[in-house]
Short mmCIF file of C-alpha atoms in Angstrom, two decimals:
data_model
loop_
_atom_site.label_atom_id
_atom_site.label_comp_id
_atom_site.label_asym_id
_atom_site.label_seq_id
_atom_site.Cartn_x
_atom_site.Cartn_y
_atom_site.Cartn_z
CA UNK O 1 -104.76 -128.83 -34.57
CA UNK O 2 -104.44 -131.23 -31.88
CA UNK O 3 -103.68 -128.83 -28.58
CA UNK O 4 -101.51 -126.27 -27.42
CA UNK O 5 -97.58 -127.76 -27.64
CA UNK O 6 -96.27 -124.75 -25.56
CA UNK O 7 -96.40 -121.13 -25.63
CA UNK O 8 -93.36 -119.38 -26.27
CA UNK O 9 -91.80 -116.09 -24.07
CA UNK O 10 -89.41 -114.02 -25.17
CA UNK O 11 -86.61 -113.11 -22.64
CA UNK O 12 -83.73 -111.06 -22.48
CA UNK O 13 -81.57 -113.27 -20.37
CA UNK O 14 -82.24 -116.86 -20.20
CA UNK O 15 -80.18 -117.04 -17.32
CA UNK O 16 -82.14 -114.99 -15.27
CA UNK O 17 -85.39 -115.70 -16.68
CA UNK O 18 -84.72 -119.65 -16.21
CA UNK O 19 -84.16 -118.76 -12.62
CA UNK O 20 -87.63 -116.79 -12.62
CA UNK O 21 -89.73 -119.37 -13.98
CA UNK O 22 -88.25 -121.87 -11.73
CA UNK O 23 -89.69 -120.07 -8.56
CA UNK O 24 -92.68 -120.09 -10.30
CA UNK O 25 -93.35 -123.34 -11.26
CA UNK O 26 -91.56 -124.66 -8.48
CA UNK O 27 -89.95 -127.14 -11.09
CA UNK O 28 -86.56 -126.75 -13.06
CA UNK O 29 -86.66 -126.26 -16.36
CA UNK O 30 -86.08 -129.48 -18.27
CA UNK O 31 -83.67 -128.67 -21.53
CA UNK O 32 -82.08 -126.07 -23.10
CA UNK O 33 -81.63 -125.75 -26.83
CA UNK O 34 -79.76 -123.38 -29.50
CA UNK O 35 -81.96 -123.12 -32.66
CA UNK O 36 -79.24 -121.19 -34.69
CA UNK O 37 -81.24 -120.91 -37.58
CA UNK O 38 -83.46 -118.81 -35.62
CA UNK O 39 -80.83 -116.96 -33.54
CA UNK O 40 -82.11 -118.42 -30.42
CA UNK O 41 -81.33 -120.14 -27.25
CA UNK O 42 -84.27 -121.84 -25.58
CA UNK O 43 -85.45 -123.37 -22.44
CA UNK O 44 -88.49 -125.72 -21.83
CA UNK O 45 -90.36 -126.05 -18.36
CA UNK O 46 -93.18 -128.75 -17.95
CA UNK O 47 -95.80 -127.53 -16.16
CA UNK O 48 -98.52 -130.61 -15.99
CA UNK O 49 -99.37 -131.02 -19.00
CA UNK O 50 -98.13 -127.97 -20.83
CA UNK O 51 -94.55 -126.51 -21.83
CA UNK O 52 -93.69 -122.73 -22.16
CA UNK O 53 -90.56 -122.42 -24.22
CA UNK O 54 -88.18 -119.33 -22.95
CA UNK O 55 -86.54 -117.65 -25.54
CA UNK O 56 -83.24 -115.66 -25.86
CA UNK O 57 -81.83 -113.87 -28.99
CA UNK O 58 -77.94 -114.96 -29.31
CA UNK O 59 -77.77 -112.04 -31.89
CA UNK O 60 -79.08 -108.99 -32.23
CA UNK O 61 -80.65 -109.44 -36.03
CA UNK O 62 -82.50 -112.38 -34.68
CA UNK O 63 -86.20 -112.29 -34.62
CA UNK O 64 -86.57 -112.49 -31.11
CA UNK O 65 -83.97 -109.63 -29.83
CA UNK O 66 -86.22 -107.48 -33.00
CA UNK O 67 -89.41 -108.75 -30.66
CA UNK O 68 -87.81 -107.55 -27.50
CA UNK O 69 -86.55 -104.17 -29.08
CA UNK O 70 -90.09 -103.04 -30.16
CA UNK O 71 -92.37 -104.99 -27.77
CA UNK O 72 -90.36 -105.99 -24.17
CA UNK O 73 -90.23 -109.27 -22.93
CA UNK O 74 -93.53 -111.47 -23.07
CA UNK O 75 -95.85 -113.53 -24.62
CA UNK O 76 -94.27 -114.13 -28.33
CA UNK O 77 -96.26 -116.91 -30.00
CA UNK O 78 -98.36 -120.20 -29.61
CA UNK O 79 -97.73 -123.46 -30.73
CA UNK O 80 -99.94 -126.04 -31.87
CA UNK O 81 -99.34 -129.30 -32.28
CA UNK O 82 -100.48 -131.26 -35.53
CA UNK O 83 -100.33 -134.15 -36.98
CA UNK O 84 -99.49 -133.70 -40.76
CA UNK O 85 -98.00 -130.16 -40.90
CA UNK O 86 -97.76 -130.00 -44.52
CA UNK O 87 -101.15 -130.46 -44.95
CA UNK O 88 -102.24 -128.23 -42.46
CA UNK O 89 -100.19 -125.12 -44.09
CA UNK O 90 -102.21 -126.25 -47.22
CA UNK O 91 -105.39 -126.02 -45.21
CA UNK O 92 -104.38 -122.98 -43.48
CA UNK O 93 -103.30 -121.27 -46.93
CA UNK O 94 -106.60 -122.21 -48.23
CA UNK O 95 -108.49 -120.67 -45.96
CA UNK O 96 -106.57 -116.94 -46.19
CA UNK O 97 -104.22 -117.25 -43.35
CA UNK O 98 -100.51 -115.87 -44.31
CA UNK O 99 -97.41 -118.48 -43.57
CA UNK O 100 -94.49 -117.36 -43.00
CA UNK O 101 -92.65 -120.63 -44.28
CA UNK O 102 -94.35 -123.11 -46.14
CA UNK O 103 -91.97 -125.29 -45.95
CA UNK O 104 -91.54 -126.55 -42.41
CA UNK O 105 -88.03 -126.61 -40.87
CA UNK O 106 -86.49 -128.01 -37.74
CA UNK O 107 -86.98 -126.27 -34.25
CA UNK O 108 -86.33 -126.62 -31.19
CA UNK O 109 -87.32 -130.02 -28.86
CA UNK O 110 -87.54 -132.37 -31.91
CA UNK O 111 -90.45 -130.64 -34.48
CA UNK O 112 -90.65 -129.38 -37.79
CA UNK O 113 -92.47 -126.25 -37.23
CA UNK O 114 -94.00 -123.03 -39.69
CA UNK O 115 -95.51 -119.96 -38.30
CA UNK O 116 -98.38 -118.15 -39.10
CA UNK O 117 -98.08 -114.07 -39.68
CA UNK O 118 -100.03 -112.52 -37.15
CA UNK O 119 -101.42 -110.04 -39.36
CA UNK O 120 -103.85 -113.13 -40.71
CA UNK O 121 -104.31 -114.30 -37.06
CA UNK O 122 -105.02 -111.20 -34.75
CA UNK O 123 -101.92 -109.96 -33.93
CA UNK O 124 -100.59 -113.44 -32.44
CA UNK O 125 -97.93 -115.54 -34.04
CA UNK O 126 -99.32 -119.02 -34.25
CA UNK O 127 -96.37 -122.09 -34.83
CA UNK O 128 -97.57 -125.44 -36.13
CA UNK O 129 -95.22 -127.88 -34.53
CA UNK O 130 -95.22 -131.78 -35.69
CA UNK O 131 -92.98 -134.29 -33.96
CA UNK O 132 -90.20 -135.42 -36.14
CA UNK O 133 -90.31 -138.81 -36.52
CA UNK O 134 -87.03 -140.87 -36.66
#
């Protein structure tokens, strides 16, 4: 694992939540996404170096209105950037840790990404995100 690509925050109106952020960081945020695999709309900020990805559910079985439902809005997961993300589920398998999808698949701001269960990883939902090279 190279650093931390972006942490992600789960939101009930990405509207709103754009506007939020944007006070915050004093910065607009810098592209929206749908990930309709995932039932998601997103939004990236840059904030120096680092990225928080906002998340909205764009139906109610998605994972991320589930989230929301049971836990509020907040933190969701972590995302780490790698280099070979096949190999590094294999690593990660190896050493005990549960993936969700061991195959990677596309996500949002041009990555293959897998996640991590947080059951393996102390409650947090870790994302391995490699750049997908064209």
């Amino acid at each position: 694992m190279n650093k931390i690509e972006h942490i992600g925050i789960a939101v009930k109106s990405l509207e709103a939540s754009n506007d939020l952020f944007a006070k915050l960081f004093n910065a607009p945020h810098y592209k929206i996404e749908e990930v309709a695999s995932e039932g998601v709309n997103t939004s990236f900020f840059q904030v120096g170096v680092n990225k928080i990805e906002l998340l909205e559910a764009t139906n109610p079985e998605s994972p991320i209105a589930k989230f929301i439902e049971k836990r509020g809005e907040g933190i969701h997961h972590i995302a780490f950037d790698v280099d070979d993300i096949e190999a590094e589920i294999k690593r990660l398998e190896a050493e005990g840790f549960t993936v969700l999808n061991r195959t990677p698949k596309k996500g949002a701001d041009n990555k293959w990404v897998a996640f991590l269960h947080p059951k393996s990883t102390n409650g947090v939902l870790i994302e391995l995100c490699q750049d997908i090279k064209e």
